[in-house]
Amino acid sequence: MKYIEKLHYITHDIPYLSHIEQAQQACEAGAKWIQYRCMSKSDEELLQEINAIAEICDDWGTTLIVTDHVHLNGKADIQGFHIENMEADFIALRKLVGNDITLGGSANTVENLIRLAQEGADYAGYGPFAETETKPNNYTLLGIEGYQQVIKELKAQSINIPVLAVGGIKTYDVEALMQTGIYGIAVSGAINFADDFIEAYQDFYTLVKESAVN
């Protein structure tokens, strides 16, 4: 099983803070896993930014995951990809990128999670936990009970995949979420829009590590 960090920090399009600046601050705060999520730029622009972030991550020993854009595999120092399309064929994706690249996927039903596990995904982002402005959608909010139920169902079927809660998570949600038995948490807005970026990241990190039950 590949190394999967318990706190995933996700960059976001913010007018006053570039993806590179977000990555720099996250690494300074101690981030060991950064997911670069940008859907607004050309391949050339993406590669310029990814290469700059990859250098930062290399300096800090941080894993760099790119959201989608699998066609950029091999063109920059990318350790993995997170695929948001819940219908994506992970068997085909694995053949495309090889076994060394980390592949994560998004899910919002237990059926999604089971398929990801069966098709060889290394981890799954499961949500949304609560309302979020970072990635608006019409999916049913899961809340704490949604995670309790899905972990119970996965255990009953002996399905083993690291599940990370995602979507509108605040620091005061972390302990109860981690107590459901999930593997970790993915956060964007609550860190990016905090008054103190570094303090917010470190608060999440401490809470995730102290509350983990697996």
Short mmCIF file of N, CA, C and O in Angstrom, two decimals, residues 153-207:
data_model
loop_
_atom_site.label_atom_id
_atom_site.label_comp_id
_atom_site.label_asym_id
_atom_site.label_seq_id
_atom_site.Cartn_x
_atom_site.Cartn_y
_atom_site.Cartn_z
N GLU A 153 -20.38 -0.09 6.48
CA GLU A 153 -20.67 -0.91 5.32
C GLU A 153 -19.39 -1.45 4.68
O GLU A 153 -19.34 -2.61 4.25
N LEU A 154 -18.36 -0.62 4.60
CA LEU A 154 -17.10 -1.08 4.02
C LEU A 154 -16.49 -2.21 4.85
O LEU A 154 -15.99 -3.20 4.30
N LYS A 155 -16.54 -2.08 6.17
CA LYS A 155 -16.01 -3.13 7.04
C LYS A 155 -16.80 -4.42 6.88
O LYS A 155 -16.23 -5.51 6.84
N ALA A 156 -18.12 -4.30 6.76
CA ALA A 156 -18.97 -5.49 6.63
C ALA A 156 -18.66 -6.25 5.35
O ALA A 156 -18.80 -7.48 5.29
N GLN A 157 -18.21 -5.52 4.31
CA GLN A 157 -17.89 -6.16 3.04
C GLN A 157 -16.39 -6.39 2.85
O GLN A 157 -15.94 -6.77 1.77
N SER A 158 -15.64 -6.15 3.93
CA SER A 158 -14.18 -6.34 3.91
C SER A 158 -13.52 -5.55 2.79
O SER A 158 -12.59 -6.02 2.13
N ILE A 159 -14.02 -4.32 2.58
CA ILE A 159 -13.43 -3.42 1.58
C ILE A 159 -12.43 -2.52 2.29
O ILE A 159 -12.77 -1.83 3.25
N ASN A 160 -11.20 -2.51 1.81
CA ASN A 160 -10.14 -1.75 2.46
C ASN A 160 -9.60 -0.68 1.52
O ASN A 160 -8.87 -0.98 0.57
N ILE A 161 -9.98 0.56 1.77
CA ILE A 161 -9.45 1.69 1.01
C ILE A 161 -9.42 2.90 1.95
O ILE A 161 -10.38 3.12 2.70
N PRO A 162 -8.34 3.67 1.98
CA PRO A 162 -8.30 4.87 2.82
C PRO A 162 -9.36 5.88 2.37
O PRO A 162 -9.37 6.29 1.21
N VAL A 163 -10.27 6.22 3.26
CA VAL A 163 -11.36 7.16 2.96
C VAL A 163 -11.09 8.48 3.66
O VAL A 163 -10.88 8.52 4.87
N LEU A 164 -11.09 9.56 2.86
CA LEU A 164 -10.88 10.89 3.42
C LEU A 164 -12.15 11.72 3.27
O LEU A 164 -12.73 11.79 2.18
N ALA A 165 -12.58 12.32 4.36
CA ALA A 165 -13.75 13.21 4.32
C ALA A 165 -13.36 14.51 3.63
O ALA A 165 -12.25 15.01 3.79
N VAL A 166 -14.31 15.06 2.86
CA VAL A 166 -14.03 16.29 2.13
C VAL A 166 -15.31 17.10 1.98
O VAL A 166 -16.40 16.54 1.91
N GLY A 167 -15.18 18.42 1.97
CA GLY A 167 -16.32 19.28 1.70
C GLY A 167 -16.80 20.08 2.89
O GLY A 167 -17.54 19.56 3.73
N GLY A 168 -16.36 21.32 3.00
CA GLY A 168 -16.89 22.22 4.02
C GLY A 168 -16.49 21.88 5.45
O GLY A 168 -17.19 22.25 6.39
N ILE A 169 -15.38 21.19 5.63
CA ILE A 169 -14.97 20.76 6.97
C ILE A 169 -14.28 21.90 7.72
O ILE A 169 -13.41 22.57 7.19
N LYS A 170 -14.69 22.11 8.98
CA LYS A 170 -14.09 23.11 9.86
C LYS A 170 -13.31 22.39 10.96
O LYS A 170 -13.49 21.19 11.18
N THR A 171 -12.49 23.13 11.67
CA THR A 171 -11.68 22.50 12.71
C THR A 171 -12.56 21.83 13.76
O THR A 171 -12.21 20.75 14.27
N TYR A 172 -13.71 22.43 14.07
CA TYR A 172 -14.56 21.85 15.12
C TYR A 172 -15.27 20.56 14.67
O TYR A 172 -15.91 19.89 15.48
N ASP A 173 -15.15 20.21 13.39
CA ASP A 173 -15.73 18.96 12.89
C ASP A 173 -14.75 17.79 12.96
O ASP A 173 -15.16 16.63 12.87
N VAL A 174 -13.47 18.09 13.07
CA VAL A 174 -12.43 17.09 12.84
C VAL A 174 -12.51 15.91 13.80
O VAL A 174 -12.47 14.74 13.39
N GLU A 175 -12.61 16.18 15.10
CA GLU A 175 -12.57 15.09 16.07
C GLU A 175 -13.70 14.09 15.83
O GLU A 175 -13.47 12.86 15.77
N ALA A 176 -14.92 14.59 15.67
CA ALA A 176 -16.06 13.69 15.45
C ALA A 176 -15.93 12.93 14.14
O ALA A 176 -16.27 11.75 14.06
N LEU A 177 -15.41 13.59 13.10
CA LEU A 177 -15.21 12.91 11.82
C LEU A 177 -14.19 11.79 11.94
O LEU A 177 -14.42 10.67 11.47
N MET A 178 -13.06 12.07 12.55
CA MET A 178 -12.02 11.07 12.67
C MET A 178 -12.48 9.89 13.54
O MET A 178 -12.05 8.75 13.32
N GLN A 179 -13.35 10.15 14.49
CA GLN A 179 -13.84 9.09 15.35
C GLN A 179 -14.76 8.12 14.61
O GLN A 179 -15.05 7.03 15.12
N THR A 180 -15.21 8.47 13.42
CA THR A 180 -16.04 7.55 12.64
C THR A 180 -15.22 6.40 12.06
O THR A 180 -15.78 5.41 11.60
N GLY A 181 -13.90 6.54 12.07
CA GLY A 181 -13.03 5.51 11.52
C GLY A 181 -12.49 5.83 10.15
O GLY A 181 -11.80 5.01 9.54
N ILE A 182 -12.77 7.04 9.63
CA ILE A 182 -12.20 7.42 8.35
C ILE A 182 -10.69 7.56 8.49
O ILE A 182 -10.16 7.70 9.58
N TYR A 183 -10.02 7.52 7.34
CA TYR A 183 -8.56 7.56 7.34
C TYR A 183 -8.03 8.97 7.57
O TYR A 183 -7.01 9.18 8.24
N GLY A 184 -8.69 9.97 6.96
CA GLY A 184 -8.19 11.33 7.06
C GLY A 184 -9.17 12.34 6.51
O GLY A 184 -10.35 12.05 6.32
N ILE A 185 -8.65 13.54 6.24
CA ILE A 185 -9.49 14.67 5.85
C ILE A 185 -8.78 15.48 4.76
O ILE A 185 -7.56 15.62 4.78
N ALA A 186 -9.57 15.99 3.82
CA ALA A 186 -9.05 16.90 2.80
C ALA A 186 -9.68 18.28 3.02
O ALA A 186 -10.89 18.38 3.22
N VAL A 187 -8.84 19.31 2.99
CA VAL A 187 -9.31 20.67 3.31
C VAL A 187 -8.78 21.68 2.30
O VAL A 187 -7.64 21.57 1.85
N SER A 188 -9.62 22.64 1.97
CA SER A 188 -9.19 23.74 1.11
C SER A 188 -9.63 25.08 1.71
O SER A 188 -8.83 25.81 2.27
N GLY A 189 -10.92 25.39 1.61
CA GLY A 189 -11.42 26.70 1.99
C GLY A 189 -11.14 27.12 3.42
O GLY A 189 -10.79 28.28 3.68
N ALA A 190 -11.27 26.20 4.36
CA ALA A 190 -11.09 26.55 5.77
C ALA A 190 -9.66 26.97 6.08
O ALA A 190 -9.41 27.65 7.08
N ILE A 191 -8.73 26.56 5.23
CA ILE A 191 -7.34 27.02 5.38
C ILE A 191 -7.08 28.23 4.51
O ILE A 191 -6.53 29.24 4.96
N ASN A 192 -7.50 28.16 3.24
CA ASN A 192 -7.23 29.26 2.31
C ASN A 192 -7.84 30.58 2.74
O ASN A 192 -7.27 31.65 2.49
N PHE A 193 -9.02 30.53 3.35
CA PHE A 193 -9.73 31.76 3.72
C PHE A 193 -9.59 32.12 5.19
O PHE A 193 -10.26 33.03 5.66
N ALA A 194 -8.73 31.40 5.90
CA ALA A 194 -8.52 31.71 7.32
C ALA A 194 -7.74 33.01 7.48
O ALA A 194 -6.99 33.42 6.59
N ASP A 195 -7.90 33.65 8.61
CA ASP A 195 -7.15 34.88 8.90
C ASP A 195 -5.65 34.59 8.93
O ASP A 195 -4.85 35.43 8.52
N ASP A 196 -5.29 33.43 9.42
CA ASP A 196 -3.88 33.03 9.49
C ASP A 196 -3.76 31.65 8.83
O ASP A 196 -4.10 30.63 9.44
N PHE A 197 -3.29 31.62 7.60
CA PHE A 197 -3.20 30.40 6.81
C PHE A 197 -2.40 29.32 7.53
O PHE A 197 -2.86 28.18 7.68
N ILE A 198 -1.20 29.66 7.96
CA ILE A 198 -0.31 28.67 8.57
C ILE A 198 -0.89 28.14 9.88
O ILE A 198 -0.87 26.93 10.15
N GLU A 199 -1.43 29.02 10.70
CA GLU A 199 -2.04 28.58 11.96
C GLU A 199 -3.22 27.65 11.68
O GLU A 199 -3.39 26.62 12.37
N ALA A 200 -4.03 27.98 10.67
CA ALA A 200 -5.18 27.14 10.34
C ALA A 200 -4.75 25.74 9.89
O ALA A 200 -5.32 24.73 10.32
N TYR A 201 -3.71 25.69 9.05
CA TYR A 201 -3.22 24.38 8.61
C TYR A 201 -2.74 23.57 9.82
O TYR A 201 -3.08 22.38 9.97
N GLN A 202 -1.97 24.19 10.66
CA GLN A 202 -1.39 23.47 11.80
C GLN A 202 -2.46 23.02 12.79
O GLN A 202 -2.36 21.94 13.39
N ASP A 203 -3.53 23.82 12.94
CA ASP A 203 -4.64 23.41 13.79
C ASP A 203 -5.30 22.15 13.24
O ASP A 203 -5.59 21.21 13.99
N PHE A 204 -5.55 22.13 11.92
CA PHE A 204 -6.14 20.95 11.30
C PHE A 204 -5.22 19.74 11.46
O PHE A 204 -5.68 18.64 11.80
N TYR A 205 -3.94 19.94 11.21
CA TYR A 205 -2.99 18.84 11.27
C TYR A 205 -2.97 18.20 12.66
O TYR A 205 -3.04 16.97 12.80
N THR A 206 -2.89 19.04 13.68
CA THR A 206 -2.85 18.53 15.05
C THR A 206 -4.12 17.76 15.39
O THR A 206 -4.07 16.67 15.97
N LEU A 207 -5.26 18.32 15.01
CA LEU A 207 -6.54 17.67 15.32
C LEU A 207 -6.69 16.34 14.60
O LEU A 207 -7.16 15.36 15.18
#
